[in-house]
XYZ file of C-alpha atoms in Angstrom:
698
model
C 0.964 1.292 -32.019
C 3.846 2.627 -29.949
C 5.531 0.641 -27.331
C 8.670 1.182 -24.993
C 10.293 -1.785 -24.300
C 12.975 -2.057 -21.197
C 14.511 -5.196 -20.404
C 15.986 -5.941 -16.867
C 19.172 -8.367 -16.996
C 21.171 -9.373 -13.812
C 25.024 -8.735 -13.730
C 25.159 -11.893 -11.458
C 23.330 -13.964 -9.182
C 21.236 -13.160 -6.472
C 20.592 -9.605 -7.633
C 16.807 -9.480 -6.612
C 15.911 -9.347 -10.356
C 12.300 -10.276 -10.092
C 11.617 -7.983 -7.423
C 13.197 -4.948 -9.388
C 11.335 -5.858 -12.533
C 7.753 -5.619 -10.401
C 8.635 -2.825 -8.675
C 9.421 -1.101 -12.025
C 5.966 -1.997 -13.360
C 4.597 -0.439 -10.117
C 6.760 2.741 -10.677
C 5.052 3.243 -13.921
C 1.691 2.544 -12.546
C 2.340 5.044 -9.816
C 3.115 7.675 -12.379
C -0.455 7.100 -14.220
C 1.695 5.604 -17.231
C 0.503 2.721 -19.486
C 2.614 -0.561 -18.485
C 2.758 -4.140 -19.460
C 5.044 -6.727 -18.302
C 6.274 -9.786 -19.975
C 8.568 -12.837 -18.856
C 9.851 -14.663 -21.849
C 11.243 -17.574 -20.252
C 10.052 -19.292 -16.930
C 12.857 -20.115 -14.410
C 10.723 -21.888 -11.444
C 12.786 -22.610 -7.949
C 12.761 -26.306 -6.638
C 9.395 -26.721 -5.259
C 7.701 -24.013 -7.199
C 4.137 -25.036 -8.154
C 1.298 -23.221 -10.074
C 1.988 -20.081 -12.317
C 5.115 -18.041 -12.809
C 6.124 -16.028 -9.746
C 6.920 -12.859 -11.759
C 3.840 -12.689 -13.764
C 1.545 -13.503 -10.775
C 3.336 -10.817 -8.717
C 2.455 -8.154 -11.558
C -1.105 -9.102 -11.519
C -1.759 -8.700 -7.996
C -3.185 -5.497 -7.120
C -3.193 -4.442 -10.884
C -5.335 -4.574 -13.816
C -2.660 -6.257 -16.006
C -2.632 -9.967 -17.049
C 0.542 -10.644 -18.538
C 1.000 -13.770 -20.587
C 2.539 -17.028 -19.207
C 6.054 -17.467 -20.095
C 7.348 -20.355 -22.081
C 8.036 -23.264 -19.994
C 11.816 -23.772 -19.177
C 12.011 -27.244 -20.574
C 10.572 -26.203 -23.820
C 13.090 -23.103 -23.843
C 15.798 -25.559 -23.206
C 14.762 -28.126 -26.031
C 14.845 -25.166 -28.585
C 18.224 -24.224 -27.381
C 19.624 -28.012 -27.414
C 18.471 -28.058 -30.944
C 20.286 -25.126 -32.090
C 16.688 -23.769 -33.228
C 17.262 -20.296 -31.283
C 15.402 -18.606 -34.178
C 12.480 -20.579 -33.519
C 12.473 -19.692 -30.141
C 12.488 -16.210 -30.770
C 9.196 -16.695 -32.906
C 7.495 -18.034 -30.034
C 8.729 -15.457 -27.747
C 7.640 -12.664 -29.966
C 4.132 -14.207 -30.502
C 3.870 -14.530 -26.579
C 5.187 -10.883 -26.376
C 2.459 -9.278 -28.752
C -0.226 -11.082 -27.120
C 1.005 -9.712 -23.728
C 1.468 -5.699 -24.101
C -0.941 -3.240 -24.588
C -0.699 -0.393 -27.319
C 0.851 2.716 -26.190
C 2.481 1.067 -23.198
C 5.803 0.910 -21.553
C 6.721 -2.766 -21.503
C 8.953 -4.347 -18.670
C 10.439 -7.497 -19.703
C 12.018 -9.793 -17.031
C 15.276 -11.403 -18.517
C 16.788 -14.816 -17.156
C 18.463 -14.978 -14.068
C 22.215 -16.174 -13.385
C 21.437 -19.270 -11.469
C 22.992 -22.592 -11.129
C 22.334 -24.966 -14.251
C 21.611 -22.495 -16.390
C 24.706 -21.199 -18.333
C 23.059 -19.862 -21.427
C 20.917 -16.936 -19.355
C 23.327 -14.168 -20.733
C 23.173 -15.683 -24.126
C 19.651 -15.905 -24.254
C 19.221 -12.395 -22.517
C 21.173 -10.916 -25.674
C 19.021 -12.624 -28.161
C 16.054 -11.450 -26.460
C 16.970 -8.082 -26.034
C 17.830 -7.811 -29.702
C 14.667 -9.591 -30.712
C 12.232 -7.087 -28.949
C 14.470 -3.928 -29.559
C 14.676 -3.743 -25.843
C 16.519 -1.014 -23.818
C 18.701 -2.684 -21.091
C 18.839 -1.973 -17.499
C 21.335 -3.876 -15.602
C 20.084 -4.766 -12.050
C 23.074 -5.200 -9.547
C 23.607 -5.805 -5.958
C 26.711 -4.131 -4.345
C 27.390 -6.819 -1.774
C 29.611 -4.886 0.288
C 31.909 -4.253 -2.845
C 33.942 -0.861 -2.701
C 33.197 2.057 -5.498
C 35.836 0.637 -7.818
C 34.840 -2.662 -7.365
C 31.367 -2.049 -8.399
C 32.722 -0.160 -11.355
C 34.634 -2.816 -12.622
C 31.732 -5.450 -11.950
C 29.110 -3.353 -13.658
C 31.380 -2.570 -16.619
C 32.221 -6.151 -17.254
C 28.513 -7.233 -16.799
C 27.765 -4.442 -19.365
C 30.595 -5.475 -21.817
C 28.362 -9.055 -22.573
C 25.843 -6.462 -24.180
C 28.083 -3.851 -26.060
C 29.336 -2.026 -23.093
C 27.993 1.124 -21.376
C 28.507 3.187 -24.338
C 26.330 1.146 -26.301
C 22.856 3.012 -27.251
C 20.775 0.350 -26.066
C 22.422 -0.216 -22.745
C 20.335 2.555 -20.721
C 21.775 2.264 -17.147
C 22.053 0.286 -13.833
C 19.621 -0.014 -10.704
C 21.478 -0.899 -7.360
C 19.452 -3.289 -5.129
C 19.986 -4.197 -1.792
C 22.029 -1.502 -0.884
C 23.214 -0.515 2.932
C 24.330 2.895 3.767
C 28.372 2.932 3.704
C 28.652 -0.255 2.036
C 30.568 1.325 -1.005
C 32.763 3.364 0.806
C 30.337 6.814 0.344
C 27.875 8.644 2.436
C 25.071 8.415 -0.344
C 24.984 6.190 -3.454
C 24.226 9.446 -5.227
C 27.836 10.281 -4.420
C 28.730 7.809 -7.177
C 27.771 10.395 -9.739
C 30.452 12.705 -8.749
C 32.929 10.366 -7.929
C 33.147 7.893 -10.591
C 33.180 7.896 -14.314
C 30.916 4.830 -14.964
C 27.690 6.847 -14.930
C 27.690 9.010 -18.136
C 25.159 10.829 -20.346
C 24.116 7.477 -22.043
C 24.531 5.114 -18.687
C 22.822 6.321 -15.885
C 22.198 5.153 -12.083
C 18.341 4.893 -12.586
C 17.583 3.661 -8.783
C 19.081 2.960 -5.301
C 16.757 0.337 -3.457
C 18.205 -0.258 0.036
C 17.608 -3.448 1.766
C 14.706 -3.462 4.274
C 14.640 -6.274 6.929
C 10.823 -6.027 7.324
C 10.667 -7.232 3.508
C 12.121 -10.491 4.444
C 9.727 -11.353 7.563
C 7.609 -14.342 6.374
C 4.359 -15.367 8.074
C 4.119 -18.043 11.100
C 2.117 -19.798 8.514
C 4.979 -20.151 5.933
C 7.474 -21.043 8.797
C 4.641 -23.895 9.717
C 4.445 -25.057 6.238
C 8.281 -25.344 6.119
C 8.519 -27.307 9.002
C 5.596 -29.556 8.443
C 4.574 -28.445 12.033
C 1.524 -29.631 13.678
C -0.967 -26.642 14.767
C -1.658 -26.648 18.311
C -2.789 -23.202 18.447
C -3.357 -21.229 15.177
C -3.774 -17.916 16.901
C -2.622 -15.308 14.386
C -0.436 -17.335 12.478
C -1.759 -15.961 9.251
C -0.811 -12.592 10.120
C 2.039 -12.561 12.428
C 5.392 -12.044 10.942
C 8.756 -13.842 12.203
C 11.685 -11.128 12.648
C 14.236 -13.246 14.305
C 14.143 -16.906 16.285
C 15.577 -18.215 19.569
C 16.461 -21.442 20.951
C 15.188 -21.417 24.942
C 16.673 -24.366 26.610
C 18.268 -22.685 29.675
C 16.377 -21.548 32.804
C 13.778 -19.042 32.401
C 15.881 -16.338 33.838
C 18.180 -16.583 31.034
C 15.993 -16.264 28.244
C 13.586 -13.422 29.274
C 15.520 -10.914 27.159
C 14.735 -13.235 23.862
C 11.151 -12.777 24.470
C 10.961 -9.837 22.176
C 7.987 -8.855 19.466
C 8.365 -11.020 16.114
C 10.423 -13.757 17.789
C 9.983 -17.097 16.849
C 10.669 -19.259 20.234
C 11.894 -23.227 20.155
C 11.920 -24.914 23.012
C 11.570 -28.530 24.035
C 8.157 -29.538 24.607
C 8.728 -30.726 28.410
C 10.218 -27.370 29.207
C 6.926 -26.209 30.777
C 8.882 -23.298 32.500
C 9.949 -21.726 29.035
C 6.093 -22.230 27.672
C 4.743 -20.407 30.714
C 7.097 -17.578 30.377
C 6.265 -17.319 26.766
C 2.504 -17.166 27.567
C 2.835 -14.501 30.322
C 4.917 -12.376 27.905
C 2.131 -12.886 25.517
C -0.291 -11.770 28.148
C 1.667 -8.847 28.540
C 0.982 -7.885 25.002
C 4.414 -8.837 23.610
C 3.593 -10.053 20.381
C 5.824 -12.989 20.196
C 5.736 -14.452 16.604
C 4.827 -17.670 17.814
C 6.128 -20.483 19.875
C 7.355 -23.934 18.767
C 7.510 -27.034 21.186
C 9.980 -29.652 19.700
C 10.824 -33.184 20.420
C 7.679 -34.422 19.464
C 5.949 -33.383 23.075
C 2.506 -32.253 23.146
C 1.643 -29.627 26.014
C -0.661 -31.080 28.204
C -4.322 -30.047 28.319
C -3.941 -28.563 31.811
C -1.002 -26.751 30.612
C -2.511 -25.588 27.616
C -5.858 -24.533 29.688
C -3.544 -22.400 31.981
C -2.024 -20.663 28.951
C -5.688 -20.023 27.625
C -5.717 -16.406 27.697
C -2.319 -16.128 26.145
C -3.685 -18.278 23.251
C -6.819 -16.259 22.992
C -4.454 -13.167 22.229
C -3.456 -14.837 18.931
C -0.273 -16.358 20.227
C 0.462 -19.317 17.533
C 1.832 -22.563 18.929
C 3.386 -25.216 17.097
C 4.552 -28.744 17.542
C 7.634 -30.487 15.775
C 8.811 -34.094 15.813
C 12.524 -33.188 15.591
C 14.511 -31.703 18.320
C 15.440 -28.033 19.273
C 18.907 -28.092 17.431
C 17.749 -30.135 14.551
C 14.869 -27.902 14.102
C 16.915 -24.448 14.027
C 19.467 -26.222 11.991
C 16.749 -26.998 9.535
C 15.871 -23.105 9.722
C 18.893 -22.142 8.120
C 17.539 -23.478 4.620
C 14.146 -21.933 4.908
C 13.342 -20.287 1.605
C 13.151 -16.373 1.992
C 11.254 -15.935 -1.375
C 7.879 -14.396 -1.174
C 4.836 -17.070 -1.390
C 2.144 -15.791 -4.212
C -0.642 -15.856 -1.496
C 1.209 -13.273 0.911
C -0.198 -10.561 -1.048
C 0.879 -8.048 1.823
C 4.465 -8.762 1.407
C 3.919 -8.761 -2.414
C 2.566 -5.170 -2.133
C 5.084 -4.054 0.535
C 7.963 -5.177 -2.204
C 6.452 -3.485 -4.859
C 5.884 -0.088 -3.337
C 9.339 -0.182 -1.621
C 11.217 -0.664 -4.913
C 8.981 1.732 -6.922
C 9.773 4.362 -4.460
C 13.444 4.323 -5.040
C 13.204 4.185 -8.610
C 14.201 7.477 -10.581
C 10.812 9.321 -11.318
C 12.311 11.545 -13.646
C 13.358 8.607 -15.947
C 10.158 6.803 -15.510
C 8.216 9.909 -16.756
C 10.354 10.015 -19.658
C 8.293 7.228 -21.169
C 5.091 9.384 -20.854
C 3.339 8.921 -24.586
C 0.345 10.926 -23.817
C 0.535 12.810 -20.467
C -2.928 14.135 -20.988
C -4.505 10.507 -21.271
C -3.172 9.165 -18.245
C -5.695 7.309 -16.404
C -5.426 7.537 -12.727
C -5.020 4.114 -11.487
C -5.046 3.051 -7.912
C -1.274 2.788 -7.792
C -1.199 6.319 -9.232
C -3.526 7.671 -6.582
C -2.072 6.374 -3.665
C 1.491 7.382 -5.022
C 0.062 10.862 -5.722
C -1.632 11.207 -1.801
C 1.323 10.305 -0.335
C 3.772 12.811 -2.598
C 1.039 15.659 -1.994
C 1.195 15.102 1.776
C 4.517 15.064 2.190
C 4.890 18.089 0.188
C 2.810 19.917 2.626
C 4.133 18.914 6.086
C 0.803 19.188 8.139
C 0.243 18.056 11.550
C -2.518 15.817 12.175
C -4.058 14.952 15.438
C -5.138 11.152 16.338
C -7.727 11.075 19.302
C -7.341 7.258 19.623
C -3.671 7.567 20.328
C -3.298 4.429 22.571
C -5.059 2.069 19.833
C -2.249 -0.048 18.253
C -3.561 0.342 14.618
C -3.528 4.376 15.301
C 0.149 4.039 16.556
C 1.449 1.747 13.712
C 0.156 4.342 11.261
C 1.375 7.248 12.831
C 5.125 5.302 12.799
C 4.606 4.719 9.123
C 3.404 8.352 8.753
C 6.482 9.884 10.113
C 9.058 7.266 8.622
C 7.843 8.228 5.295
C 7.105 11.974 6.080
C 3.558 11.785 5.243
C 2.296 13.937 8.136
C 3.330 15.158 11.795
C 1.028 13.128 13.648
C 0.195 13.872 17.506
C -1.293 10.802 19.241
C -3.503 11.674 22.594
C -3.281 9.218 25.303
C -1.042 8.267 28.170
C 2.400 8.229 27.060
C 3.566 5.340 29.061
C 0.469 3.231 27.742
C 1.478 4.237 23.919
C 5.278 3.529 24.409
C 4.379 0.214 25.912
C 2.000 -0.863 23.361
C 4.501 0.334 20.643
C 7.574 -1.495 22.308
C 5.576 -4.867 22.499
C 4.447 -4.707 19.012
C 7.610 -3.758 17.655
C 6.898 -0.211 16.520
C 9.292 2.317 16.370
C 8.219 5.876 17.359
C 10.556 8.399 15.817
C 10.748 12.202 16.993
C 8.078 12.589 14.021
C 5.475 11.401 16.384
C 4.200 13.582 19.214
C 2.574 12.125 22.196
C 0.275 14.450 24.233
C -1.394 13.258 27.696
C -4.996 15.000 27.167
C -4.786 15.658 30.820
C -1.629 17.984 30.597
C -3.104 20.079 27.707
C -7.127 20.099 28.460
C -7.052 23.168 30.666
C -5.853 25.304 27.581
C -8.880 24.750 25.563
C -11.554 25.195 28.144
C -12.037 29.088 27.694
C -11.730 28.809 23.863
C -14.408 26.267 24.080
C -16.920 28.293 26.242
C -16.567 31.314 24.041
C -17.494 29.056 20.848
C -20.640 27.936 22.737
C -21.468 30.785 24.735
C -24.693 31.168 22.857
C -25.782 27.580 23.833
C -24.868 28.690 27.716
C -22.082 26.177 27.981
C -20.258 26.683 31.203
C -16.705 25.951 32.325
C -17.599 22.720 34.262
C -19.523 21.349 31.462
C -16.603 22.250 28.704
C -13.908 20.809 31.133
C -16.023 17.712 31.330
C -16.533 17.407 27.388
C -12.943 17.902 26.932
C -12.298 14.698 28.797
C -13.463 13.217 25.400
C -10.462 13.075 23.339
C -12.335 13.528 20.050
C -13.439 16.593 21.618
C -10.065 17.835 22.763
C -8.570 17.026 19.363
C -11.340 19.208 17.615
C -10.336 22.007 19.623
C -6.994 21.522 19.001
C -8.126 21.721 15.142
C -10.408 24.739 15.863
C -7.655 26.885 17.448
C -5.223 25.909 14.812
C -2.794 23.896 16.965
C -3.278 20.992 14.441
C -4.201 21.002 10.724
C -6.521 17.926 10.482
C -8.076 15.320 12.698
C -8.576 11.561 12.021
C -10.626 9.477 14.248
C -13.011 6.580 14.278
C -11.031 3.244 14.690
C -12.968 2.805 17.963
C -15.396 5.505 18.093
C -18.753 5.809 15.927
C -18.903 7.919 12.803
C -21.615 10.331 15.120
C -18.635 10.654 17.897
C -16.167 12.139 15.229
C -18.419 14.114 13.198
C -20.744 15.743 16.217
C -17.810 17.692 17.755
C -16.777 19.102 14.240
C -20.228 20.293 13.632
C -20.691 22.061 16.987
C -17.225 23.618 17.084
C -15.766 24.254 13.427
C -18.965 24.142 11.640
C -19.301 24.115 7.958
C -17.436 25.729 5.343
C -18.473 29.393 4.285
C -19.810 28.079 0.699
C -21.186 24.813 2.240
C -24.780 24.474 3.809
C -24.152 20.800 4.641
C -21.291 18.238 4.999
C -21.257 15.240 3.150
C -18.870 12.304 2.376
C -16.963 10.732 -0.453
C -15.217 7.312 -0.898
C -12.281 6.562 -3.192
C -13.271 3.431 -4.656
C -9.824 1.654 -6.201
C -11.127 -0.464 -8.917
C -8.303 -2.781 -10.571
C -7.439 0.045 -13.620
C -9.164 3.282 -12.282
C -10.179 5.254 -9.312
C -13.866 6.416 -8.854
C -15.431 8.898 -6.477
C -18.938 7.763 -4.569
C -20.709 10.427 -2.972
C -22.552 10.673 -0.649
C -22.430 7.093 1.393
C -22.016 7.921 4.777
C -23.606 11.228 6.144
C -27.272 12.272 4.732
C -29.880 9.636 4.513
C -32.468 11.492 2.159
C -31.129 14.750 0.572
C -33.518 17.062 -1.187
C -32.755 18.338 -4.968
C -30.891 21.424 -3.578
C -28.783 19.305 -1.205
C -28.045 16.549 -3.698
C -26.888 19.214 -6.107
C -24.431 20.641 -3.619
C -23.102 16.983 -2.782
C -22.471 16.456 -6.506
C -20.658 20.193 -6.428
C -18.523 19.043 -3.378
C -17.656 15.696 -4.700
C -16.834 17.040 -8.121
C -14.300 19.487 -6.572
C -12.908 16.697 -4.199
C -12.263 14.506 -7.386
C -10.067 17.391 -8.657
C -8.294 18.169 -5.849
C -6.801 14.735 -6.012
C -6.303 14.433 -9.622
C -9.201 12.813 -10.863
C -10.772 14.556 -13.706
C -14.598 15.121 -12.893
C -17.328 13.362 -14.979
C -20.478 13.694 -12.818
C -23.196 10.957 -13.018
C -26.298 11.430 -11.007
C -27.429 8.076 -10.325
C -31.081 6.935 -10.315
C -33.095 3.773 -11.631
C -33.814 5.695 -14.592
C -31.601 6.800 -17.523
C -32.571 10.099 -18.900
C -36.340 10.802 -19.394
C -37.354 7.098 -19.555
C -38.829 6.862 -16.045
C -41.032 8.912 -13.575
C -41.427 9.058 -9.747
C -40.610 11.376 -7.029
C -37.292 9.674 -6.905
C -36.409 10.247 -10.358
C -37.761 13.805 -10.330
C -35.650 14.565 -7.662
C -32.326 13.617 -9.414
C -33.729 15.170 -12.546
C -34.127 18.689 -10.515
C -30.676 18.109 -8.906
C -28.914 17.518 -11.910
C -30.304 20.913 -13.398
C -29.601 22.902 -10.359
C -25.922 21.578 -10.277
C -25.402 22.465 -14.068
C -26.738 25.881 -13.615
C -24.324 26.552 -10.515
C -21.373 24.992 -11.935
C -21.436 25.244 -15.917
C -17.854 24.348 -15.878
C -18.321 20.619 -14.733
C -19.533 17.766 -16.660
C -22.627 16.606 -14.949
C -25.514 14.687 -16.192
C -28.614 12.784 -14.973
C -30.341 10.888 -14.240
C -28.384 7.801 -15.339
C -28.403 4.293 -14.222
C -25.229 2.732 -12.679
C -24.455 0.737 -15.702
C -25.111 3.340 -18.144
C -22.969 5.641 -16.252
C -19.900 3.049 -16.211
C -20.035 1.142 -19.224
C -19.725 2.234 -22.654
C -21.485 -0.204 -24.559
C -24.635 0.257 -22.424
C -24.216 4.113 -22.441
C -24.261 4.133 -26.359
C -27.650 2.500 -25.785
C -29.329 4.391 -23.123
C -27.737 7.766 -23.538
C -25.845 8.075 -26.714
C -25.593 11.983 -26.616
C -23.939 12.064 -22.830
C -20.483 13.122 -22.502
C -20.611 11.680 -18.866
C -22.252 8.274 -19.696
C -19.960 5.265 -19.833
C -17.139 7.494 -18.733
C -18.098 8.886 -15.461
C -15.646 9.155 -12.654
C -17.960 10.497 -9.830
C -21.305 8.753 -8.909
C -23.685 10.524 -7.043
C -26.171 8.372 -5.290
C -29.796 9.622 -4.623
C -29.682 8.819 -0.821
C -27.836 6.974 1.909
C -29.453 3.699 1.378
C -28.687 3.497 -2.241
C -25.075 4.924 -1.850
C -24.083 2.634 1.377
C -25.547 -0.455 -0.328
C -23.613 0.044 -3.597
C -20.109 1.014 -2.098
C -20.179 -2.057 0.023
C -21.557 -4.422 -2.707
C -18.857 -3.048 -5.044
C -16.146 -3.354 -2.577
C -17.174 -6.846 -1.370
C -18.033 -8.650 -4.305
C -15.203 -7.112 -6.342
C -12.565 -7.072 -3.764
C -11.871 -3.516 -4.158
C -10.346 -1.247 -1.844
C -12.116 1.779 -0.645
C -10.399 4.666 1.046
C -12.700 6.982 3.027
C -15.169 8.162 3.796
C -13.354 11.706 3.255
C -15.687 14.447 4.465
C -16.409 17.436 2.510
C -18.250 20.833 3.685
C -16.611 21.175 6.854
C -14.309 24.406 7.492
C -11.561 22.448 8.711
C -10.424 18.654 7.838
C -11.985 16.075 10.059
C -12.122 12.245 8.669
C -13.724 9.285 9.747
C -12.664 5.646 9.858
C -14.270 2.552 9.776
C -13.660 0.592 12.947
C -12.512 -2.383 10.916
C -9.823 -0.112 9.085
C -6.425 -1.542 8.365
C -3.120 0.187 9.182
C -3.009 1.218 5.758
C -6.273 2.536 5.588
C -5.577 5.110 8.773
C -2.164 5.844 6.499
C -4.138 7.111 3.468
C -6.921 8.714 5.602
C -4.037 10.816 7.063
C -2.603 11.647 4.029
C -6.037 12.553 2.607
C -6.539 14.736 5.676
C -3.203 16.679 5.272
C -3.868 17.475 1.524
C -7.620 18.878 2.595
C -5.534 20.859 4.851
C -3.340 22.058 2.219
C -6.221 23.281 0.047
C -8.002 25.156 2.468
C -8.083 28.918 1.272
C -6.899 31.190 4.231
């Protein structure tokens, strides 16, 4: 068993040691490397209950199940009795039970917090015991370059100094551009002697305000508030707060997206103004009425429409001033049930770690399993390298606007929103969404005319006239499809408010299938805890015949390869091998034969039952000679009923994230969204569409 061990240790208090540690695990997972995590000793914060926070954060969205750390009181007992060797034995036992063979292990050291003077001493002993390379974590805290250099060198001195073989380098956390007197933290390499061959700058993690925004629910719990109207308190986040005790005309500027409004409960005018702002689609975080006042039923009825739009209203007994002062002690740490924020922190930190350094820990590159984090990371990186232009016909829809903003910020694609510019900008402003120059807004009325003639030419065999073409182009999906057909954009994503038919029909009429395809099909990327699988076809073809099913299998295999998944194709049926009979099994058996003959380079086997395709133990019993059974990565279902039911059953029962459907066989990339799509779903679909555009052979 080969294991690389990296231990994160702080250079001082408040450096964000836990966030960096869990982010390092995600960085390893993104690169497809086998990762493990271990926290030797728990350090709970006052009021913490339940499992260790670091361990629980690592386990969220991952297949890892790290061992629980030694309780702090037990570790202190060993130290006070001068039994540090016995403590190390206990730590080694838990370490060996926690790590996977051939993995890179991130060990989180003890943070430097009040009342724990032994942290550095214990970190040294743990690192020596586990033979760990040391990664210093520091936060510049407005230090100048020379101050930072001395700070890191002094901290490294506790572990043998920056020249020691096991002191690898430093990660700068919570950085602010310009705070060290340099334009870029990379300039530290050129300017200072601290970062040398054996001691490197391993990551620069900028501060990000959005990672600190708590949910309204968290604030309500902290204040012990009574819930007058729950609204969207589970999802709305607090970006700032304001005390409104003056006349309404003096508080209007404070009513912004994300603001938590405190006002005395008898200030009916402020309550009404906040409700009016909510009715104008300004996503105020919440309204908190103070002083123990309860808004009257008449007032609540008058503000009913604002409440229906999701405005949370809370009530507290303390007065406004006491409540605001109390907020100063609000704990900004991430609650474990805030999965969205935990994921955001992981992804943010992982993006900022030196990827070359992470890849240096590859032990068996060829055996890397494409985990969900690795798959999502690959999607984003591939899309960024292509710089494609994607049209979004549902440009006035809030999730679509937010996704376009994220894509611009991260350089995933250049998004074009179709819709009324004033309406789009108003929606963005009211929801605190920043639309940079990377997002283009086009008013459909201003561009419609240029696509009339090309559309008439395309459909002249169908007798399309200019009048009818102009009428059809008033549908933004049709207009976006014509933009794609004429090469003005590289791909199209729609479906957040339109049906699948609305998205696909124009593409089939105007763009048509690829030269080598006779049908359009679809795949879902199913993000299981430890692996990404491909399911096809779960959205398009109701009952394909054997030839069509073979084509779907080949399309799905090629799609898997395009996204870094080694295709091992299982043709799914209710029977494995030759054990069953019937028209449905015969169809799958014939489709398997056709696909194998058309593409002998692919691993395709069938018919296989689902359990035989995915479980090695079952495969050994039912299909012992199959190279696919038990190892399948692409699952091709015999009909839409089976495919759609299976993907939804797996998605819902196993809490699996599914990305798709991604359409296959169309000459240019068009992709459909679920009408319940989340913002992240739209972002990843845009990335997939950009990658498909890059794979088109000109």
